[in-house]
mmCIF file of C-alpha atoms in Angstrom:
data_model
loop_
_atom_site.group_PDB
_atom_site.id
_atom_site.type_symbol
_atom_site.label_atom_id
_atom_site.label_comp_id
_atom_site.label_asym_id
_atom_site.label_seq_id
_atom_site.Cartn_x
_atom_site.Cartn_y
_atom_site.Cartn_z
ATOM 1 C CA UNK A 1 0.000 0.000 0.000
ATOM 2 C CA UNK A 2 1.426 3.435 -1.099
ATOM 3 C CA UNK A 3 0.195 6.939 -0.412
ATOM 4 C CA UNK A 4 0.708 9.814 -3.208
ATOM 5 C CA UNK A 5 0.168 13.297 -1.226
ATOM 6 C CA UNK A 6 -1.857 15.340 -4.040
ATOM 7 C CA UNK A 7 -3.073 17.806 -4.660
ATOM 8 C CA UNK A 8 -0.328 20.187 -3.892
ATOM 9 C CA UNK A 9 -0.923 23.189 -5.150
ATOM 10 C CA UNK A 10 2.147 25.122 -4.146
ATOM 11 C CA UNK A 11 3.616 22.661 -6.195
ATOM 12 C CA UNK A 12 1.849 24.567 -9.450
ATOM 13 C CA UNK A 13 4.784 26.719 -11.018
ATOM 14 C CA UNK A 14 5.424 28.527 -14.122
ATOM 15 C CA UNK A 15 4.178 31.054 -16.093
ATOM 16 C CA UNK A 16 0.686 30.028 -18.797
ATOM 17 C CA UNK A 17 0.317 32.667 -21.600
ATOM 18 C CA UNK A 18 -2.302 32.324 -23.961
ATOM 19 C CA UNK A 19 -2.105 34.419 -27.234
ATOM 20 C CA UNK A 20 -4.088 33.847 -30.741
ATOM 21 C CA UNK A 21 -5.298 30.980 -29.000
ATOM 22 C CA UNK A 22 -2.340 29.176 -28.193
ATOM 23 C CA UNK A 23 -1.103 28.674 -24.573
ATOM 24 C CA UNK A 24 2.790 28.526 -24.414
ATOM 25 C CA UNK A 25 3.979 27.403 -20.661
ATOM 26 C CA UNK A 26 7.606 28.741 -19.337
ATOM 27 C CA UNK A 27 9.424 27.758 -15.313
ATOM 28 C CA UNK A 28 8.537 30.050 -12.976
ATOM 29 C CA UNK A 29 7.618 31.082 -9.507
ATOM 30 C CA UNK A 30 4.310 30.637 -8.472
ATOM 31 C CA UNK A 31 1.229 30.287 -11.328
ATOM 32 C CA UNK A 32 1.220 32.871 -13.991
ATOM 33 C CA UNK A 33 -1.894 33.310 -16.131
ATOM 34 C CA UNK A 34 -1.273 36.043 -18.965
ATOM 35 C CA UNK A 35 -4.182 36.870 -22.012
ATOM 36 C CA UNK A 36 -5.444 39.675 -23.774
ATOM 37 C CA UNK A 37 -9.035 40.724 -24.182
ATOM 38 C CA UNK A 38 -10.666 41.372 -27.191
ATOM 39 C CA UNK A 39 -10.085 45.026 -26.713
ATOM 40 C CA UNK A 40 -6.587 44.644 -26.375
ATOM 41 C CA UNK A 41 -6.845 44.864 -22.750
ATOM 42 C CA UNK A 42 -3.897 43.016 -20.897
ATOM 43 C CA UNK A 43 -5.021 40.602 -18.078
ATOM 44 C CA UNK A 44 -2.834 39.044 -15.692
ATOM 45 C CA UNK A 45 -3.282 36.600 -12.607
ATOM 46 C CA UNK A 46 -0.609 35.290 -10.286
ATOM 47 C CA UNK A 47 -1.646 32.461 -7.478
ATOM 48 C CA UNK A 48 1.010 31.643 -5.037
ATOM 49 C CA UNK A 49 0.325 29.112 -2.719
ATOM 50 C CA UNK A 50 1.861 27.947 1.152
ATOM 51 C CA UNK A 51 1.614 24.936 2.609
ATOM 52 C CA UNK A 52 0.853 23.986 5.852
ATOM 53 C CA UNK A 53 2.004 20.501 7.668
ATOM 54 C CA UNK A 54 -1.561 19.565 7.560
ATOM 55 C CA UNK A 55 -2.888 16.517 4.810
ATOM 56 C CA UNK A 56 -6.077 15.148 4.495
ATOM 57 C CA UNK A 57 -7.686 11.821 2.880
ATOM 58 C CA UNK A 58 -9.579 12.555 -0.474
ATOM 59 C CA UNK A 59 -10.011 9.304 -1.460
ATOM 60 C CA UNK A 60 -9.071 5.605 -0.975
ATOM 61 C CA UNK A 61 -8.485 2.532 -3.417
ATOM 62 C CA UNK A 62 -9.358 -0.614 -3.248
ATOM 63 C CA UNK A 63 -8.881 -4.088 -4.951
ATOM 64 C CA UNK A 64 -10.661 -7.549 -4.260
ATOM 65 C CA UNK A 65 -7.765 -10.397 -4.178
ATOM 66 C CA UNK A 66 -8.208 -13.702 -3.565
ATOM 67 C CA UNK A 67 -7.643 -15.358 -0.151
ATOM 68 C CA UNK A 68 -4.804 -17.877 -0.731
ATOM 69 C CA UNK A 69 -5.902 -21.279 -0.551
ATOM 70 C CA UNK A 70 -9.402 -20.377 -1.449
ATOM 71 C CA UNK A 71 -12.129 -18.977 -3.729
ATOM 72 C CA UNK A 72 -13.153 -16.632 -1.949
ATOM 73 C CA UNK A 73 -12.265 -12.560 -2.454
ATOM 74 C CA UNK A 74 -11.400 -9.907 0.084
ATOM 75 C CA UNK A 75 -11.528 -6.318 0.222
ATOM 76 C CA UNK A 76 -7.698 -5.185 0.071
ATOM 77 C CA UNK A 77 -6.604 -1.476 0.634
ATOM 78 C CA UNK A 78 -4.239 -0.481 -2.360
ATOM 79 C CA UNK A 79 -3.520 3.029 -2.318
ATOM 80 C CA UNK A 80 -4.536 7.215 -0.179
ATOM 81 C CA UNK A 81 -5.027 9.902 -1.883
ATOM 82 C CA UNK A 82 -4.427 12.869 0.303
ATOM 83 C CA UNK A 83 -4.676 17.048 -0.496
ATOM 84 C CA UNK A 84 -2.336 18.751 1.455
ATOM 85 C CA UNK A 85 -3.988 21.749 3.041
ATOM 86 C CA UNK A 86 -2.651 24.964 2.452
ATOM 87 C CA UNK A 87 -1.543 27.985 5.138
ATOM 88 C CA UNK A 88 -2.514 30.679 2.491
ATOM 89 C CA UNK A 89 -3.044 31.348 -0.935
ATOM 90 C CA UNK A 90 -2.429 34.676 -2.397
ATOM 91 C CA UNK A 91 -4.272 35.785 -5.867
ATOM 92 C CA UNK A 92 -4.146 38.708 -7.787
ATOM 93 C CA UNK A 93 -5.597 39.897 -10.784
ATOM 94 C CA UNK A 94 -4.047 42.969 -12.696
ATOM 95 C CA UNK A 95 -6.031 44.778 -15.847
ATOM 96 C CA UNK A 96 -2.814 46.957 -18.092
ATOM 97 C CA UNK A 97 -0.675 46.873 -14.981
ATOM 98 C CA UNK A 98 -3.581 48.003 -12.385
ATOM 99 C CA UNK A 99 -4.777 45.607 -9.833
ATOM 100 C CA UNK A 100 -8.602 44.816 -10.576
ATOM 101 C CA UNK A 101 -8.961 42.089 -7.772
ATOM 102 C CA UNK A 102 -7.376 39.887 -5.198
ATOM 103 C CA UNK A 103 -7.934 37.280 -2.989
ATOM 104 C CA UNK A 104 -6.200 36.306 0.056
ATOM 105 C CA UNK A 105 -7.044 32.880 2.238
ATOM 106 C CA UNK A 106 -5.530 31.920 5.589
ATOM 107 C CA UNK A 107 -6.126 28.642 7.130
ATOM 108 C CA UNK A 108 -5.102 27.003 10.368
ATOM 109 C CA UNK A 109 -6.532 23.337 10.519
ATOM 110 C CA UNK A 110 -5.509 20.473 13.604
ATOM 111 C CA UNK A 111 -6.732 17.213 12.928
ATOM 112 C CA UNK A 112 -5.859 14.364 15.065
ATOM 113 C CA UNK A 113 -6.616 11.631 11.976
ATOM 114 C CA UNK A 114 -6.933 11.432 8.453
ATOM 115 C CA UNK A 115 -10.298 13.331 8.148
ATOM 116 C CA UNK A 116 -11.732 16.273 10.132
ATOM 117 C CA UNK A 117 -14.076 15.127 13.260
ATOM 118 C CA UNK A 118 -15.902 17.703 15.284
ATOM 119 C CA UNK A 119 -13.482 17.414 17.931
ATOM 120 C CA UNK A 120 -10.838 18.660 16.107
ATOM 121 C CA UNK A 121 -10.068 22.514 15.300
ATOM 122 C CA UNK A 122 -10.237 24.972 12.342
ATOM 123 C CA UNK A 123 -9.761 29.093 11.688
ATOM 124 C CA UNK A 124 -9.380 31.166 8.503
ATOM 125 C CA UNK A 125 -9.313 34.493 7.554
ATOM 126 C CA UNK A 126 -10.232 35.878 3.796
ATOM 127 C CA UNK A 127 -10.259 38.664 1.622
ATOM 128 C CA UNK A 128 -11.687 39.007 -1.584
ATOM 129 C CA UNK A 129 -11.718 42.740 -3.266
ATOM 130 C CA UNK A 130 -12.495 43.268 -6.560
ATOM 131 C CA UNK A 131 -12.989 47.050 -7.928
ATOM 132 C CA UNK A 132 -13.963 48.914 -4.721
ATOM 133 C CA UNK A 133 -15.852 46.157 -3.523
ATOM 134 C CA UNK A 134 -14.343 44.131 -0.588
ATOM 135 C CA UNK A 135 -15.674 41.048 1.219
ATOM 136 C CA UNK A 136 -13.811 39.986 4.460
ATOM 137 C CA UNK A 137 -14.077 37.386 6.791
ATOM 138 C CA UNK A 138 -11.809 38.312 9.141
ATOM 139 C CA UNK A 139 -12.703 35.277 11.930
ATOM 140 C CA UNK A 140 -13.991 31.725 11.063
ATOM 141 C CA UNK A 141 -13.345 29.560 13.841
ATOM 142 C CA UNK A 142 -14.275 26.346 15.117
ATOM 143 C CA UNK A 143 -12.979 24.361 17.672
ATOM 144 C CA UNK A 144 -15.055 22.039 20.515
ATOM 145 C CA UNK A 145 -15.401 25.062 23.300
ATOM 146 C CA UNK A 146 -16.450 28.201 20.351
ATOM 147 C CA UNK A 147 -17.490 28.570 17.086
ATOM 148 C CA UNK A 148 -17.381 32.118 15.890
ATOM 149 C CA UNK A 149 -17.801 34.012 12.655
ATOM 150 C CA UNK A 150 -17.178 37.692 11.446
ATOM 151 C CA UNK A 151 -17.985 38.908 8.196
ATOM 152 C CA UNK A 152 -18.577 42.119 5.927
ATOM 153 C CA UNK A 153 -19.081 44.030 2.569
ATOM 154 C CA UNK A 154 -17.195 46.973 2.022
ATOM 155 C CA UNK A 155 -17.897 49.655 -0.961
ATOM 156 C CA UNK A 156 -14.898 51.644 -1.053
ATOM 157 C CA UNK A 157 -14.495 52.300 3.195
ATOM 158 C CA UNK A 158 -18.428 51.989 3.770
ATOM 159 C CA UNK A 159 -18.930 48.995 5.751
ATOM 160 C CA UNK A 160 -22.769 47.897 3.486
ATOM 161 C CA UNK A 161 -23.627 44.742 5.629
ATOM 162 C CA UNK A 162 -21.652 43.210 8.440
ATOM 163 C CA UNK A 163 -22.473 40.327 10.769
ATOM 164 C CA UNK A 164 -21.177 38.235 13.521
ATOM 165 C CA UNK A 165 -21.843 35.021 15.849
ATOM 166 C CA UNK A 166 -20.153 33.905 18.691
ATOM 167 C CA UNK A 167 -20.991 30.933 20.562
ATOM 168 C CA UNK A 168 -18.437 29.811 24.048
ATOM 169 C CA UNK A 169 -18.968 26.674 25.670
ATOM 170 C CA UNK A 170 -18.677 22.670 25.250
ATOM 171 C CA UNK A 171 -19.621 21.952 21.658
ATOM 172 C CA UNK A 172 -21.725 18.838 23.046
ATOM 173 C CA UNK A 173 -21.803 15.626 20.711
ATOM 174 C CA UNK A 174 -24.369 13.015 20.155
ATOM 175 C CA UNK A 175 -23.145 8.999 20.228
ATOM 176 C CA UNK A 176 -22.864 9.061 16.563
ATOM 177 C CA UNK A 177 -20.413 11.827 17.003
ATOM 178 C CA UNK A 178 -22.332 14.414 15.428
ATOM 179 C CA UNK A 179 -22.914 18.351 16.676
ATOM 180 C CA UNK A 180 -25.747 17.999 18.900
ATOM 181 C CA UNK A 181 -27.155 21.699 19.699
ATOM 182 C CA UNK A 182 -29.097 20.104 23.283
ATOM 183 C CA UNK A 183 -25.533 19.241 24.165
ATOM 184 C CA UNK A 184 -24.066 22.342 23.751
ATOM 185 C CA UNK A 185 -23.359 24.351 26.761
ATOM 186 C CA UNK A 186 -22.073 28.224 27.039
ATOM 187 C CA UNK A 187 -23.608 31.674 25.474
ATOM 188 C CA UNK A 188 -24.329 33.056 21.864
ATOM 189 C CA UNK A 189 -23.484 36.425 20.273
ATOM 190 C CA UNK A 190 -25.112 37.592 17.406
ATOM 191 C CA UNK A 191 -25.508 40.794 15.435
ATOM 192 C CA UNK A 192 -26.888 41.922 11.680
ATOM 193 C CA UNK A 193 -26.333 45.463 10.761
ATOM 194 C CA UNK A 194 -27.275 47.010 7.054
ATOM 195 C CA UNK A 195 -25.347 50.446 6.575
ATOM 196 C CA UNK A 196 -25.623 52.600 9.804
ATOM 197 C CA UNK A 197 -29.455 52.146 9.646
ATOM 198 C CA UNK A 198 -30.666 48.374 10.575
ATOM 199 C CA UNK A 199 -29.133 46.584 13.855
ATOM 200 C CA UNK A 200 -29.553 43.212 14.926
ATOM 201 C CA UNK A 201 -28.069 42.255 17.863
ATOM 202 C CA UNK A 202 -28.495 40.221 21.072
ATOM 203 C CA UNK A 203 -27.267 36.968 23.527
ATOM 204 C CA UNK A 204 -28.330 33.996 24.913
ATOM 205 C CA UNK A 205 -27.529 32.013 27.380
ATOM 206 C CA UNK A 206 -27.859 28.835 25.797
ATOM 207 C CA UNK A 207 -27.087 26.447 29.053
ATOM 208 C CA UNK A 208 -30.762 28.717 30.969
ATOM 209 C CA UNK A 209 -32.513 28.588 27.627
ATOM 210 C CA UNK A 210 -32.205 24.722 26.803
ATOM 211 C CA UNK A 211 -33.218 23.905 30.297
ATOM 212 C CA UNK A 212 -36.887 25.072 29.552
ATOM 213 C CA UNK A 213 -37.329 23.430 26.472
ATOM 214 C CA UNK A 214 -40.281 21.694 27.356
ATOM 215 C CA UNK A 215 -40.507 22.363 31.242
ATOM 216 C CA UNK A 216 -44.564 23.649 31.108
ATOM 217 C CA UNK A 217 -47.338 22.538 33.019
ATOM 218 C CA UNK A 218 -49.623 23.919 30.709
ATOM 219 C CA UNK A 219 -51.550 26.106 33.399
ATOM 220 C CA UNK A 220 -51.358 29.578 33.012
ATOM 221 C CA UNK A 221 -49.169 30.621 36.369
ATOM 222 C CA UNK A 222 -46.955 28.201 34.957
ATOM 223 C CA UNK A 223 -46.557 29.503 31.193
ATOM 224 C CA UNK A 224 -46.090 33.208 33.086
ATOM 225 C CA UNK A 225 -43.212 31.621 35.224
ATOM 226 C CA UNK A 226 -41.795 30.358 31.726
ATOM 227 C CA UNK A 227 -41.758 33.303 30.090
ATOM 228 C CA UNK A 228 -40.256 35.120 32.814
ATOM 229 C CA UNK A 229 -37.436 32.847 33.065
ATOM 230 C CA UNK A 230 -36.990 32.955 28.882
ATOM 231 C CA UNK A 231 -36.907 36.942 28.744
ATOM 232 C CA UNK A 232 -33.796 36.765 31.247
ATOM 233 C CA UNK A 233 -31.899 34.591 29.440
ATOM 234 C CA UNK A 234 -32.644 35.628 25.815
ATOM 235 C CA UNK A 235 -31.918 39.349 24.810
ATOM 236 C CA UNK A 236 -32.644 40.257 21.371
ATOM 237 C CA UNK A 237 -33.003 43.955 19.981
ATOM 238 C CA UNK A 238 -33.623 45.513 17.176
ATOM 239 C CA UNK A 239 -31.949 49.014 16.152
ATOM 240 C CA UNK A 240 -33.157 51.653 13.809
ATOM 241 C CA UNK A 241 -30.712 54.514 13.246
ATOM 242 C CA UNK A 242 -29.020 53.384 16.184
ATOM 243 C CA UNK A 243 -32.506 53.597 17.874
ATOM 244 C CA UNK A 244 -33.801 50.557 20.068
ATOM 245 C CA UNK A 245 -37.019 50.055 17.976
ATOM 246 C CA UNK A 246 -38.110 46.769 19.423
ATOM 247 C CA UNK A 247 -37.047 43.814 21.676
ATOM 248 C CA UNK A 248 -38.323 40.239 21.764
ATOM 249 C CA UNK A 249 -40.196 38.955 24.575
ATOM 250 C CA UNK A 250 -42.336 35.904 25.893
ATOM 251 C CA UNK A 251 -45.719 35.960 26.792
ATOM 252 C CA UNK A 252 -48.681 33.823 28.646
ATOM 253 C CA UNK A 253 -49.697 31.940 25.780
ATOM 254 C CA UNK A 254 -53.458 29.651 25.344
ATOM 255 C CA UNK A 255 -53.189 28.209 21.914
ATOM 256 C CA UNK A 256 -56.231 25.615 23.024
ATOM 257 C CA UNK A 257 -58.509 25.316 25.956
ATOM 258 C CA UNK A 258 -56.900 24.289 28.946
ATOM 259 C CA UNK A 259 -53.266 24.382 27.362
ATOM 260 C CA UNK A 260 -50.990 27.317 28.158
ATOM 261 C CA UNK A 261 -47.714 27.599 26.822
ATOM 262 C CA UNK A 262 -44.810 30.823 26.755
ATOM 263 C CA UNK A 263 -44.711 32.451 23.348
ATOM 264 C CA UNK A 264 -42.192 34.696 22.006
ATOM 265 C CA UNK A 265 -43.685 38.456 21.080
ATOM 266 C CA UNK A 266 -41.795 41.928 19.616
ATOM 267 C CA UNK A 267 -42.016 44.401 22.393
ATOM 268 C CA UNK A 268 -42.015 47.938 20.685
ATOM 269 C CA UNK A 269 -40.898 51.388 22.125
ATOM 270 C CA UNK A 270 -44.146 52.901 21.721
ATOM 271 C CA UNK A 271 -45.960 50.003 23.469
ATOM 272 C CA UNK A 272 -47.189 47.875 21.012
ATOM 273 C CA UNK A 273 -46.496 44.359 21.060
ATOM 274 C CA UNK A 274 -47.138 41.387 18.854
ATOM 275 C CA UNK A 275 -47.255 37.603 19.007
ATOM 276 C CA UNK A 276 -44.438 36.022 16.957
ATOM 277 C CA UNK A 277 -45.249 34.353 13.926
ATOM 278 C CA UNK A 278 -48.959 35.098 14.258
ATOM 279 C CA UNK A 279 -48.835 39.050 14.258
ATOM 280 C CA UNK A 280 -45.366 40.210 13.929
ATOM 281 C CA UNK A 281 -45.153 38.755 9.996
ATOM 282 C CA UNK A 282 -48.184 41.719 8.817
ATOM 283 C CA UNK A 283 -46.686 44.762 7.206
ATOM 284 C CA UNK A 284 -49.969 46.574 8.624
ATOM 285 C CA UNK A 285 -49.155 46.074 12.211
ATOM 286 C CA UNK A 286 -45.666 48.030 11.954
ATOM 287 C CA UNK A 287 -45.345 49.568 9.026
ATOM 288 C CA UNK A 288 -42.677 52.520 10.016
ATOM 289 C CA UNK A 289 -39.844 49.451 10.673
ATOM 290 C CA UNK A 290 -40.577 48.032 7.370
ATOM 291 C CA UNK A 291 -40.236 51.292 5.574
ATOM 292 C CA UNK A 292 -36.964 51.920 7.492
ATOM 293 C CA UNK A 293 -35.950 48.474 6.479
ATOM 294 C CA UNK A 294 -37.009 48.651 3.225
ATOM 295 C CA UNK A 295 -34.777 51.971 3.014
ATOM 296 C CA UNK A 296 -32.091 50.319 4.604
ATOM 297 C CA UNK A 297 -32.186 47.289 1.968
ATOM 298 C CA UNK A 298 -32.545 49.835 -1.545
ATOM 299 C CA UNK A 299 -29.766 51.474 -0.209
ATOM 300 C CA UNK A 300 -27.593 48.616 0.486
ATOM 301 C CA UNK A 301 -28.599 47.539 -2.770
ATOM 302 C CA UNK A 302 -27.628 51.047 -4.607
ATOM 303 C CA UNK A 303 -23.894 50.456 -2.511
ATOM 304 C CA UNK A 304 -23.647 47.069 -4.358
ATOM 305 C CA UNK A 305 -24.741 47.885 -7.748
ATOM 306 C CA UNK A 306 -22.279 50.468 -7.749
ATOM 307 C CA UNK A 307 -21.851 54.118 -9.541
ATOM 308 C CA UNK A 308 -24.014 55.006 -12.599
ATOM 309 C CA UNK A 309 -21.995 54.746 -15.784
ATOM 310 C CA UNK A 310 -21.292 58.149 -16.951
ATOM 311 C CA UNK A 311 -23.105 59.385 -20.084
ATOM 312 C CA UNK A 312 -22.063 62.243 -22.421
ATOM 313 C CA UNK A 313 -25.065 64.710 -23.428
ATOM 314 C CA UNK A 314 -26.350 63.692 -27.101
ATOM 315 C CA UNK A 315 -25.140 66.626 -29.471
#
């Protein structure tokens, strides 16, 4: 049995240059693409790549050989097939000697085997920018006590859309060895936010919250005692123009006679509350936070389409 470690791309050198339709390929450092458009426009991309000590199985052979002495066949492992796992790869894109876009990928990944398992580790940061457009995810992280994300679009130095989640704890495991959310102990982090307009933030403490799944009596003191206990452990808040618009809640809930349950409601500032999915999902019952959010979405959506073309006047 042999193993072959492949793909390795840092192993990808020398320069690719494609003209009249013909590629010619010359030694080199890294990969070097190089084509003209149709205008005559000159295009180049380089790609370096780093590797890290890291190598995972892609893929496994086997052969069926007979068992000496016998007719009968077994299963016999021939050959691995591994990709080694690169630190970073660098990419850039140039247009007649200007940069039009990049990309830039970091990875940190401890395995204990052959494959990934969820107890084993992972972070990477990336950055792709292309014109004045740049997304970033500058934290992807997972490891058996957090998983955590952080990510943006950028037009020009306006941050468009950003968001971020954080969960700490024991990343709990079912016997199959699978994520298992009911297992999970610690607190969440989350937050949305479109422009400077349209915030979405709030915690939970997922070890308080878990522990009244289920734990009603069905009578109404009880579902009031419930939702009591969910508000303090689950905080969740709207923000419009960096105004707190709304909050969620839980209420005394009867969805049937002689059945009482805690259901979750948006409290807003002026009062008003409604039940959650019942009420809240009706444009009619709050129709100042759609129009802010609609606002908040065209103009998110004017940041990503990007500048007019200009037009000369018709003589």
């Amino acid at each position: 049995m042999h193993g072959i470690p492949k793909p390795d791309l840092e192993k990808i050198q020398g320069t690719l240059t494609v003209k009249d339709n013909v590629v010619s390929a010359t030694e080199g450092k890294g990969l070097n693409v190089a084509y003209s458009l149709e205008d005559g426009t000159a295009v180049a991309a380089n790609l370096t790549v780093k590797n890290s000590s890291t190598k995972l199985l892609l893929d496994e052979d086997y052969d069926y050989q007979q068992i000496p002495g016998g007719e009968d066949y077994q299963k016999v492992l021939i050959s691995k097939e591994y990709l080694i796992v690169p630190a970073s790869v660098d990419a850039v894109v140039t247009a007649d000697g200007k940069q039009a876009a990049s990309v830039k990928l970091t990875a940190d990944l401890k395995v204990a085997n052959e494959t990934p398992t969820p107890n084993d580790s992972f972070s990477a940061t990336l950055a792709v920018s292309a014109d004045k457009y740049t997304f970033s995810l500058t934290r992807a992280k997972y490891s058996p006590t957090e998983v955590a994300v952080d990510a943006s679009i950028k037009y020009d130095k306006t941050t468009v859309v950003a968001a971020s989640f954080e969960a700490k704890g024991k990343i709990g495991l079912d016997e199959d060895q699978d994520l298992d959310p009911l297992a999970t102990t610690g607190k969440v982090k989350a937050s949305f936010k479109i422009l400077d307009n349209v915030e979405l933030k709030g915690d939970l403490n997922w070890d308080e919250f878990k522990s009244l799944i289920g734990n009603s009596d069905n009578t109404e003191a009880g579902a009031k005692e419930l939702a009591a206990k969910a508000e303090k452990c689950v905080n969740l808040v709207l923000y419009v123009q960096k105004t707190a618009q709304a909050k969620l809640g839980f209420e005394a809930y009867q969805p049937a006679e002689n059945v009482w349950s805690a259901q979750p409601v948006i409290r807003f500032e002026d009062g008003s509350q409604y039940m959650l999915p019942e009420e809240f999902f009706n444009p009619n019952n709050f129709p100042k936070t759609v129009d802010a959010v609609n606002a908040a979405l065209a103009q998110m959506e004017e940041f990503l389409a990007g500048p007019e073309p200009e037009t000369e006047p018709l003589q």
